[in-house]
XYZ file of C-alpha atoms in Angstrom:
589
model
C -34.743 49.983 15.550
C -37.490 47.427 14.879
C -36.968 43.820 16.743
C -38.145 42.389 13.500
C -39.831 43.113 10.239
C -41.725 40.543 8.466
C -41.034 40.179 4.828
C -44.008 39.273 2.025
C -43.249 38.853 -1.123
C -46.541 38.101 -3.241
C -47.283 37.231 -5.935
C -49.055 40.306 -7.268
C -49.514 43.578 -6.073
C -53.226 43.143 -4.953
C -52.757 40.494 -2.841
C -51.933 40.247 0.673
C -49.999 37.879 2.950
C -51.744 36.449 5.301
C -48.789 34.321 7.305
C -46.825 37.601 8.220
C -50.190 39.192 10.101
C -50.572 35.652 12.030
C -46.878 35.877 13.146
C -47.274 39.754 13.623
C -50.449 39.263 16.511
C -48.432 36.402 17.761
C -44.987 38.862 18.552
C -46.636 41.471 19.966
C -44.607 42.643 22.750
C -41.765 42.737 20.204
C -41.305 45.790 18.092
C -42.737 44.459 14.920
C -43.235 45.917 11.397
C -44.733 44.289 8.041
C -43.164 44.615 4.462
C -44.834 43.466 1.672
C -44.316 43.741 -2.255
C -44.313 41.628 -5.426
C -42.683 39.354 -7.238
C -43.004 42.102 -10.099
C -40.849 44.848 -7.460
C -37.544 45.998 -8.463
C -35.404 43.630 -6.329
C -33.176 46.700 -5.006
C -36.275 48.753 -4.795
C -37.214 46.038 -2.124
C -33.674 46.239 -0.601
C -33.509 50.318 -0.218
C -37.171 49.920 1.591
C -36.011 47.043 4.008
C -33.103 48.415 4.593
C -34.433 52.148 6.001
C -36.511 49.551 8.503
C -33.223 48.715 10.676
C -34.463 45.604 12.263
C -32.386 43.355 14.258
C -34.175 40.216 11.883
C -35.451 40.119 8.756
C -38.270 37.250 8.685
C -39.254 35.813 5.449
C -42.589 33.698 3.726
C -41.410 31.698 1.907
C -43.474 30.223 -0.846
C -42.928 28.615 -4.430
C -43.958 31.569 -6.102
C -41.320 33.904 -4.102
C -38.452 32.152 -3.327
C -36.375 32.667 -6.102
C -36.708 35.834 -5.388
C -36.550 35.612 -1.216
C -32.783 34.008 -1.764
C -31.829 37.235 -3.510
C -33.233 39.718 -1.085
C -32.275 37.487 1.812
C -28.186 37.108 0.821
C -28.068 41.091 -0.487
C -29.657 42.264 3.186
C -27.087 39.904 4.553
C -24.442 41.079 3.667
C -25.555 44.410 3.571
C -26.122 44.251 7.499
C -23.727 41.251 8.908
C -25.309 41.564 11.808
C -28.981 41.139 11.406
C -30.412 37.902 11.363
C -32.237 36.156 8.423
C -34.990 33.885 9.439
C -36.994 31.667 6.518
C -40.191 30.089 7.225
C -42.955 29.191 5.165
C -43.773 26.014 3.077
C -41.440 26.498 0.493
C -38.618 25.576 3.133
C -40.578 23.586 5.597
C -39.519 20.113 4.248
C -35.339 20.743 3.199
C -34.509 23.303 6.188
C -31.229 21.361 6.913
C -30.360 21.359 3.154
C -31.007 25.321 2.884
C -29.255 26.332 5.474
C -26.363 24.194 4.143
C -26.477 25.470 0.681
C -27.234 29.418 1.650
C -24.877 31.045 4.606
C -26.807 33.792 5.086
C -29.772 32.487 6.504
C -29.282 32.161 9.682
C -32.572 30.192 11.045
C -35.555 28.320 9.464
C -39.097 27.847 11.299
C -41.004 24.932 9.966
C -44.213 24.067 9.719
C -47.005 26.807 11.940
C -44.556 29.499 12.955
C -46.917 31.352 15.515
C -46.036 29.874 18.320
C -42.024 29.151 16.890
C -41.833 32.580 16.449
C -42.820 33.977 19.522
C -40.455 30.592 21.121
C -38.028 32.088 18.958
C -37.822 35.928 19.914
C -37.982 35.388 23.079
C -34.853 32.693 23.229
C -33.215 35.525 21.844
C -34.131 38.432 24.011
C -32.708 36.255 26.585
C -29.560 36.757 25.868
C -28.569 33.844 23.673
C -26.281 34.758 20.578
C -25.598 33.110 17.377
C -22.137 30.843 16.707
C -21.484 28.891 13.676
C -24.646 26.177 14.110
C -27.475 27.222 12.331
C -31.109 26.790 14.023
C -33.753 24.830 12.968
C -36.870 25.030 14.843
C -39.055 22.085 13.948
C -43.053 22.395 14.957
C -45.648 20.361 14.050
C -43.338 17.850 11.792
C -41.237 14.672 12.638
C -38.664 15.644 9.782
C -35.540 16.641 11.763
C -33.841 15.165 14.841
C -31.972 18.034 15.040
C -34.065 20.517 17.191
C -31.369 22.620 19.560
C -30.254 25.986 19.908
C -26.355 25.832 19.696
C -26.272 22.245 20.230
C -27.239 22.481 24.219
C -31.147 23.816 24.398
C -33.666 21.051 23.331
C -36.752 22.719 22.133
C -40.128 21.124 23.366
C -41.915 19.673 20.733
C -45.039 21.126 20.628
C -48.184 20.604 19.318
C -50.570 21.903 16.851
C -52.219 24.986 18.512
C -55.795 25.396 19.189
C -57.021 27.831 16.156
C -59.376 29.647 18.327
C -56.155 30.899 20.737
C -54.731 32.621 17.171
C -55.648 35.662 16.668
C -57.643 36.787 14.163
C -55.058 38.539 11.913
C -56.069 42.146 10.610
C -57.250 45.179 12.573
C -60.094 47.360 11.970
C -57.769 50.246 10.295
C -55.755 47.647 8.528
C -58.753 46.301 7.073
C -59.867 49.989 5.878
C -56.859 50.516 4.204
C -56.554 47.288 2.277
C -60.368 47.398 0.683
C -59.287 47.452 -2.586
C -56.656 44.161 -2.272
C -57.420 40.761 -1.947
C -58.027 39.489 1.760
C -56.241 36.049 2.568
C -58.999 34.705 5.508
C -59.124 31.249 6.806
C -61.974 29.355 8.932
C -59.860 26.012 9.425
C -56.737 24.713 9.028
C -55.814 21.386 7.951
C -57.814 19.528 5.532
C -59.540 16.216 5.720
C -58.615 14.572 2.614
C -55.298 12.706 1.182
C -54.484 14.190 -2.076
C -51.245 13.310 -2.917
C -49.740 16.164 -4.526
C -51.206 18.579 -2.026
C -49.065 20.029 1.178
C -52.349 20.245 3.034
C -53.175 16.838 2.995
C -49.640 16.231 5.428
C -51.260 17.833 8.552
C -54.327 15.500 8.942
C -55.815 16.760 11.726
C -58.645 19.514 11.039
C -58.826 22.518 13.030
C -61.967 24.736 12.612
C -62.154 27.906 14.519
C -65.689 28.283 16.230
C -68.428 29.755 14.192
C -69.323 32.751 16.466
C -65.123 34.187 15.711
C -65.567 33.475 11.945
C -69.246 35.819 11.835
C -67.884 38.374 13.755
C -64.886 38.611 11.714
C -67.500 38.127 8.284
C -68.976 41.549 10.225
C -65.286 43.209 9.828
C -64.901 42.508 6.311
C -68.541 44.429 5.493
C -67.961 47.201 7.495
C -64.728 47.792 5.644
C -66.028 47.432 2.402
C -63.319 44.665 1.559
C -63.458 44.078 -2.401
C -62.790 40.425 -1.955
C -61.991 38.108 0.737
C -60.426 34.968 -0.986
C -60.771 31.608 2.415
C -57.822 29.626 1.850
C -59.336 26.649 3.782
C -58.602 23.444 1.254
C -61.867 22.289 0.889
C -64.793 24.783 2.616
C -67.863 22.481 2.473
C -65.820 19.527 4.091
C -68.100 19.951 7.307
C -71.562 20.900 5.350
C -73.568 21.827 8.508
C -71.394 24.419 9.532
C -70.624 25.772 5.626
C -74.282 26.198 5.764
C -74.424 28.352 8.413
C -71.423 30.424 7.009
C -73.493 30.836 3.237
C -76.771 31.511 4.787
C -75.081 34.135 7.100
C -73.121 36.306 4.146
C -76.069 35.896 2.091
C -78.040 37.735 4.103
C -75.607 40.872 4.698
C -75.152 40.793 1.093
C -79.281 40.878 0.682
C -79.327 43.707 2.875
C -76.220 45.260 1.811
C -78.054 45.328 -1.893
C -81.376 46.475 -0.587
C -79.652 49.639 0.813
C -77.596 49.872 -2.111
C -74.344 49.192 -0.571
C -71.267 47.343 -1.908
C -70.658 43.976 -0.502
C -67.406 41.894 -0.948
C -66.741 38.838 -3.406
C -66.588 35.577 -1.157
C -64.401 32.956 -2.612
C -64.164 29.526 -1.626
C -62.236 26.180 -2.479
C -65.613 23.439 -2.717
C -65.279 19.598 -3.280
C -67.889 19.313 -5.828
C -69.312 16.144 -4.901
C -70.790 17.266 -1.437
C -73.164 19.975 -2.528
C -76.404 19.190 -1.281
C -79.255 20.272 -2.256
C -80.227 22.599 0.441
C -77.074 24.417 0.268
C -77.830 24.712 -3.333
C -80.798 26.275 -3.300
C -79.696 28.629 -0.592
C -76.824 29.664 -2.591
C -79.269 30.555 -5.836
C -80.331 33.715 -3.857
C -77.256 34.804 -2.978
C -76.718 38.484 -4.691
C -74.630 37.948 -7.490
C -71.167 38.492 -7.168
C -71.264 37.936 -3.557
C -69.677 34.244 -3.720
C -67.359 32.437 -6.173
C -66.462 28.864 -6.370
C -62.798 27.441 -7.008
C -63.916 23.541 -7.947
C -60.540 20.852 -7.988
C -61.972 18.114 -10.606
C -58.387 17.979 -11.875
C -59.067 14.330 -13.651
C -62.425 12.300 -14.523
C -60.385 9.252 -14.404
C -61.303 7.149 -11.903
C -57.885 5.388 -11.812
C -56.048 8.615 -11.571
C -58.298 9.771 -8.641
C -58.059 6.902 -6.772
C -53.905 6.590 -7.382
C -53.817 10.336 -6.268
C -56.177 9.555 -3.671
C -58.878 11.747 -4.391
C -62.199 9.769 -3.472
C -64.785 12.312 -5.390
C -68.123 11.233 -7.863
C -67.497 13.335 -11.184
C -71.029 12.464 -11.899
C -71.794 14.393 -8.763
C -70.236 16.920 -9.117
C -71.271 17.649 -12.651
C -74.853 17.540 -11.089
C -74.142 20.018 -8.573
C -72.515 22.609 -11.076
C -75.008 22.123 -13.299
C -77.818 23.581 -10.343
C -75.285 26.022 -9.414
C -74.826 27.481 -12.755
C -78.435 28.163 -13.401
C -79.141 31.577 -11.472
C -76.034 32.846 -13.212
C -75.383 34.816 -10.055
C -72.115 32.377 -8.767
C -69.051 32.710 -10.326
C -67.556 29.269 -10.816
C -63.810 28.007 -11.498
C -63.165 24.533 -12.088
C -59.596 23.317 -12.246
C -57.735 19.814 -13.858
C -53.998 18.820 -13.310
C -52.410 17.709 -16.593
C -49.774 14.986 -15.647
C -51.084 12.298 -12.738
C -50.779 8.960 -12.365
C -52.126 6.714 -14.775
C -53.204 9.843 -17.265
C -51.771 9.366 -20.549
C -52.347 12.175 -23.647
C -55.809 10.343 -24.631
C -57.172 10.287 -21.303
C -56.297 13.899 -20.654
C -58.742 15.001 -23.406
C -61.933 12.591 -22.223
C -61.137 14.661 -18.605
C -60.840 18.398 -20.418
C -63.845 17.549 -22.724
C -65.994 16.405 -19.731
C -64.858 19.249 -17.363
C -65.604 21.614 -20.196
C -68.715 20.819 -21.233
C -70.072 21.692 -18.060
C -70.160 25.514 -18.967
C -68.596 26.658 -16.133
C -67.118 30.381 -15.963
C -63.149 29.579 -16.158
C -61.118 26.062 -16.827
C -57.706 26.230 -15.370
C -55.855 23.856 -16.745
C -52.294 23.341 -14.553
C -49.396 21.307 -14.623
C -48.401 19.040 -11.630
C -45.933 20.488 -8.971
C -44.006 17.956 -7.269
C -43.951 19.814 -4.032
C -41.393 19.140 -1.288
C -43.487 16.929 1.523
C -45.957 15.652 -0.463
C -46.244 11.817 -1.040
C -46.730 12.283 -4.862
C -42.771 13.768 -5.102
C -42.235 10.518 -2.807
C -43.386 8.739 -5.496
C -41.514 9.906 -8.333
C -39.819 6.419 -9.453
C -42.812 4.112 -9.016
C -44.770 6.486 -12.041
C -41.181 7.914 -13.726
C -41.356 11.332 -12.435
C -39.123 14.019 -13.917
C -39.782 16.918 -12.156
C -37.908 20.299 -12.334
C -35.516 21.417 -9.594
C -36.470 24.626 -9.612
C -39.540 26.474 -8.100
C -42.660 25.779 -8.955
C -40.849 21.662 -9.502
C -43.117 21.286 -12.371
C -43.550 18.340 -14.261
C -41.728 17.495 -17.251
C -42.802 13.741 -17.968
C -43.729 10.705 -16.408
C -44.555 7.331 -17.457
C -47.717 7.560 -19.264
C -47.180 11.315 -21.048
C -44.406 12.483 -22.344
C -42.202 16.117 -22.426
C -44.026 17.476 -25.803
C -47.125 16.195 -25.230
C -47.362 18.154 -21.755
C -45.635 21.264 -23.910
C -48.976 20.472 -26.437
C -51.053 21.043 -23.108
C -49.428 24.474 -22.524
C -49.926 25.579 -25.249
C -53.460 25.166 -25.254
C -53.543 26.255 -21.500
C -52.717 29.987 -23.068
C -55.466 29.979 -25.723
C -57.765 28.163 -22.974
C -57.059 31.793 -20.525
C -57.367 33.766 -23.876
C -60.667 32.665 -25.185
C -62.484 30.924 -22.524
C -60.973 31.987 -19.390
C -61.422 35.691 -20.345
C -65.381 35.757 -21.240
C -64.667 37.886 -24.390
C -65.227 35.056 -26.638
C -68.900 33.372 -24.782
C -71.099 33.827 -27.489
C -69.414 32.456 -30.777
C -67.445 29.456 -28.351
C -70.809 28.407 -26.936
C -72.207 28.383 -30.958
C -69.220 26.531 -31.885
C -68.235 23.994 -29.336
C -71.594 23.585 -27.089
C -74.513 24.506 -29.289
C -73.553 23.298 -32.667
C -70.487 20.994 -31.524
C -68.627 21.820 -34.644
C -65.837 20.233 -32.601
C -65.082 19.169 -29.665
C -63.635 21.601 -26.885
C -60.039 19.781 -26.923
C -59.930 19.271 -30.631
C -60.906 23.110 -31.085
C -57.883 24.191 -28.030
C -55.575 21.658 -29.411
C -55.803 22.478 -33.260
C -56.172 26.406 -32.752
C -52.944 26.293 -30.392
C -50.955 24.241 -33.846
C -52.089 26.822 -35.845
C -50.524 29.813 -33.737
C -47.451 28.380 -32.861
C -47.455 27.910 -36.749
C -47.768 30.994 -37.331
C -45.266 32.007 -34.588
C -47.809 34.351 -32.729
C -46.824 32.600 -29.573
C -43.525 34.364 -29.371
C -45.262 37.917 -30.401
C -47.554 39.916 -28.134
C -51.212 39.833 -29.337
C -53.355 42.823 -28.678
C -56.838 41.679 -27.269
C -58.620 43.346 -30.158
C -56.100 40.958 -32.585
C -57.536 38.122 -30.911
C -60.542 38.214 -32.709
C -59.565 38.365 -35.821
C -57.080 35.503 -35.426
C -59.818 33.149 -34.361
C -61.645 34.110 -37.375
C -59.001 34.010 -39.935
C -58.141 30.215 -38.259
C -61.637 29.440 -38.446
C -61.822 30.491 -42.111
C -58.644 29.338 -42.969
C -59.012 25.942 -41.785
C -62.610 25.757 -42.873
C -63.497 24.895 -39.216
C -67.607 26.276 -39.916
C -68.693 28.478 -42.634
C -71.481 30.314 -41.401
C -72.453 33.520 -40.956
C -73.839 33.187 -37.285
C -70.891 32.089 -36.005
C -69.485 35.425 -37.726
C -71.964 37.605 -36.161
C -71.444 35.726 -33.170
C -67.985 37.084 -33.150
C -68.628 40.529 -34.030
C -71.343 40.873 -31.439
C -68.743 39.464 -28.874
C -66.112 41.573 -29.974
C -68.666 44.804 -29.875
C -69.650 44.617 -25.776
C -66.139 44.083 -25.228
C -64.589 46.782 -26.786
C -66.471 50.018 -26.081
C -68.585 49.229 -29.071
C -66.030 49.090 -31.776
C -67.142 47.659 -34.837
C -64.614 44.889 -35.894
C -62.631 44.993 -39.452
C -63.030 41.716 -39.905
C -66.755 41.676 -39.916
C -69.605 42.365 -42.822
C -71.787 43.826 -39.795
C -72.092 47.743 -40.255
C -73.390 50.485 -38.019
C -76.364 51.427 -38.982
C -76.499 55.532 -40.217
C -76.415 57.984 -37.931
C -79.676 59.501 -39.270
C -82.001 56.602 -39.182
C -80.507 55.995 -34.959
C -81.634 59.709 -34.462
C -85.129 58.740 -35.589
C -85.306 55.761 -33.597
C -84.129 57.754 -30.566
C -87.399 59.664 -31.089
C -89.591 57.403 -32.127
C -92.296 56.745 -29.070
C -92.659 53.074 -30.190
C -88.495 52.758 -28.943
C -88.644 55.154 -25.975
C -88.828 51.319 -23.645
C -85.080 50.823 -24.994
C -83.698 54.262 -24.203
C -85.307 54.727 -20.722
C -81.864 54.536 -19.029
C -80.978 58.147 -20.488
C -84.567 59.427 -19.580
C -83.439 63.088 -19.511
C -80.658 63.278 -21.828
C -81.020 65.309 -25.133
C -81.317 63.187 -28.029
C -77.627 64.423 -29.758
C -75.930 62.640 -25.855
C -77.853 59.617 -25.910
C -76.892 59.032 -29.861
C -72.880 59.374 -28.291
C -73.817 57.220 -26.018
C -74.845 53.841 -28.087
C -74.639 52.144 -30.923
C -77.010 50.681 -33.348
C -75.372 47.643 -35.754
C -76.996 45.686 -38.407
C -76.829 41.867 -38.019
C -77.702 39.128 -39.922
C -81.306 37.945 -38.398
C -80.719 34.225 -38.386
C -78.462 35.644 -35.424
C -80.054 37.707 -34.045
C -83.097 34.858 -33.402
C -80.297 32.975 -32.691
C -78.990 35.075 -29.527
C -82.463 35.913 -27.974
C -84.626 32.729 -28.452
C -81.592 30.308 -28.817
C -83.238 28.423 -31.880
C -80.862 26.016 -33.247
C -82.370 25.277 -36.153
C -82.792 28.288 -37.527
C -81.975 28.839 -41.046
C -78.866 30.374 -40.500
C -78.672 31.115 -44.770
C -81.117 33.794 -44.245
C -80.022 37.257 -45.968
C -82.631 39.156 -43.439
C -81.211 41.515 -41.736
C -81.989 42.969 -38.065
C -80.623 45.707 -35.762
C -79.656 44.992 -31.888
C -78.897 48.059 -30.394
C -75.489 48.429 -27.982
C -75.912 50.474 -24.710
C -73.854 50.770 -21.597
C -75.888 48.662 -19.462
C -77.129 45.907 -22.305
C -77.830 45.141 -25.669
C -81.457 44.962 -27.117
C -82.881 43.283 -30.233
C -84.294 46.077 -32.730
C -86.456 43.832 -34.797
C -87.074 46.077 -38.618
């Protein structure tokens, strides 16, 4: 029988918990075994597995995303097995232990705040020879919350204090590491963060922690060798000590240069930046990085300078649309930039000078979220001074506050689906960029906010949409609201929806495939061989299967390759481009 088995519920099945390996290298002399599934798991299917594990305590991570489902699991394994223990820890019970172990009898103990140390405090207490009575444990580390730190009312518990993060141990083995290449790695270079956002849990432990810079390139070397797919740093804000995130770039670039020269894979880096402290030498370093070796999460989350200074979030906007500007232009870094709907001081209005400006900088995704009035954090603190509802329920998302209101925010989620639809998802680039950047037809919130009225008109919100469907539901809004009338913006579509659906040619389109007979002579025609080289070798019948050759309007075509804007977009010329695995090329007649 195990001692203890560590329970993860994620949030999807790629991912992996990174908490439960900490607390795992920190038990060691303990007989210790990991679970981990998904919020999308068969709760008894979770149940049957833990159960075959027979440990003496069932340790869970708690989180917002999980715990809905953590309760369940936790009170059916109870009383299932009487006699094993039910620990919680995590931040999603960090900051209400006394009220959870009030409200659920079957957990049995809460760690707060860092549980390595607790934990191995914890076993150990236990393995002595102390048993459980009718007082419920709550070990309290790192936080001033709770007076109430004994074991069975008669064993004080030293307070300790935050651990030195180069005596953790770095949290995966070399085997482990092999066998999770295709998930998402959870990695971290510091703990803490430096910064005072207000509705952030980070921003309660003040004190930074970095671990030393020759641990973090060694364990860089272990996520090569394994051929990890991504490794996603959950430090809050990277680039908060720019010297040292120097060193980190510059040292990943150049395994992923070599890794490329040899023609090996090399994993997708992805870091949380404040966009404001970008300098320019890190800039230009990053523009040779091989692309899709990094990827940048970016918190704008207002451009409202009263909001950001109520939430406490001292950042330039003008900087940082400077910075992702220069970042943007090799086209080799992905880059996400994220806004909160619903903080201080940011009514309906404002919301849409902050989405427009955030937008308009081009970058790869927008994620729009909602406020979460998370337990510990001063922004739930301050709920009456700015007339916070927020739900009761995990995530404790907003509803209203003083300065927006319940449907507006609803108005907001609305267009936060269409925003992951059509921007979010790249299959729209070319006619959104025509529309909304190049010819500014409208405005990026007045496009969101008008398109999302027309769906839930139309009640496709409460229908599943096929992604093919999408397309033609953007054009029959465009046409039916007489947003643009003009065929590049048509062709625009089609060509989007023809690279991103294995070269389908859409109904809803006038552009045609050009016959099959007239492809087979441009196949063999010397003056085209330059286009076909990638199938140098293949018989001319298997290269024909292989592409496809569409007419388009011309006024488009100049349109995608040379970008001319005032091109007379009412020309009847037509042109070819021709569609092959690896790109698209412009068949001038």
């Amino acid at each position: 029988m195990n001692d203890l088995t560590l329970v993860a519920v994620n949030a999807k099945y790629p991912h992996t918990n990174l908490a439960v390996r900490y607390l795992r290298e920190a038990v060691l002399d303990f007989r210790v075994e990991i679970f981990e599934g998904s919020v999308n798991d068969s709760i008894h299917g979770m149940i049957d597995r833990l159960l075959e594990m027979k440990a003496n305590i069932y340790g869970f991570s708690c989180y917002i995303w999980n715990i809905e489902i953590v309760v369940k699991l936790a009170e059916i394994l109870k009383k299932a097995r009487p006699e094993a223990i039910i620990l919680f820890g995590g931040p999603e019970v960090s900051y209400d232990a006394e009220s959870l172990v009030n409200n659920y009898s079957y957990v049995d103990a809460v760690i707060t705040g860092e549980g390595e140390a607790a934990l191995k405090d914890f076993m150990l207490t236990l393995s002595s020879g102390y048993k459980f009575a009718s007082d419920k444990i709550i070990l309290a580390e790192s936080f001033d919350h709770y007076e109430k730190n004994i074991l069975q009312g008669k064993m004080e518990l030293e307070k300790r204090l935050e651990q030195d993060f180069n005596q953790i141990s770095f949290p995966y083995s070399v085997d482990e590491l092999k066998s999770l290449n295709n998930r998402i790695i959870y990695y971290e270079t510091m703990r803490g963060c430096p910064y005072n956002c207000s509705y952030c849990l980070s921003s309660v432990e003040k004190k930074l922690r970095v671990r030393n810079l020759e641990s973090v390139l060694f364990e860089i070397d272990l996520f090569f060798e394994a051929n990890i797919k991504q490794v996603k740093l959950v430090d809050r804000t990277f680039n908060c000590l720019p010297d040292r995130a120097m060193i980190i770039f510059d040292y990943i670039i150049e395994k992923g240069k070599r890794n490329l020269a040899d023609k090996k894979p090399y994993p997708n880096f992805h870091f949380e930046l404040t966009g404001d402290q970008i300098p320019d030498q890190m800039i230009n370093s990053l523009k040779t990085a091989p692309t899709g070796l990094i990827q940048f999460e970016i918190g704008v989350q207002s451009t409202s300078e009263k909001t950001l200074k109520a939430i406490g979030r001292a950042i330039d906007f003008s900087e940082i649309s400077g910075n992702v500007k220069k970042l943007l232009e090799a086209k080799n870094i992905h880059i996400h930039l994220d806004l909160i709907a619903g903080l201080p001081y940011e009514s309906f209005e404002r919301f849409k000078k902050s989405f427009n400006d955030v937008y308009m900088l081009q970058a790869d995704m927008l994620q729009l979220g909602f406020l979460k009035g998370l337990k510990g954090t001063r922004i739930r603190a301050e709920a009456d001074f700015h007339g916070y509802a927020f739900a009761d329920f995990s995530p404790y998302e907003i509803i209203r506050n003083n300065y927006i209101e319940a449907p507006a925010l609803y108005i907001l989620r609305n267009m936060e689906s269409l925003l992951d639809r059509y921007h979010n998802s790249g299959y729209f680039k070319t006619a959104l960029n025509y529309l909304l950047i190049e010819q500014k037809i409208l405005n990026p919130f007045e496009f969101f906010f008008r398109f999302s009225t027309w769906w839930k008109k139309k009640g496709f919100f409460q229908i599943g949409v096929s992604k093919e469907n999408l397309y033609a539901l953007l054009y029959e809004f465009i046409n039916c609201e007489k947003i643009i009338k003009s065929q590049i913006f048509d062709d625009a579509l089609a060509f989007d929806f023809i690279i991103h659906n294995q070269h389908k040619i859409p109904n809803f389109s006038s552009v045609q495939q050009v016959e099959k007979q007239i492809v087979f002579e441009l196949i063999e025609n010397e003056n085209y061989q330059f286009y076909f080289s990638e199938f140098e070798g293949l018989a001319t019948k298997k290269i024909f299967n292989r592409i496809k050759v569409v007419e388009f309007g011309s006024s488009f075509c100049d349109y995608l390759f040379e970008k001319n804007q005032d091109h007379d977009a009412s020309n009847d010329d037509k042109a070819w481009l021709l569609f092959t695995p690896k790109s698209y090329y412009y068949l001038k007649k």
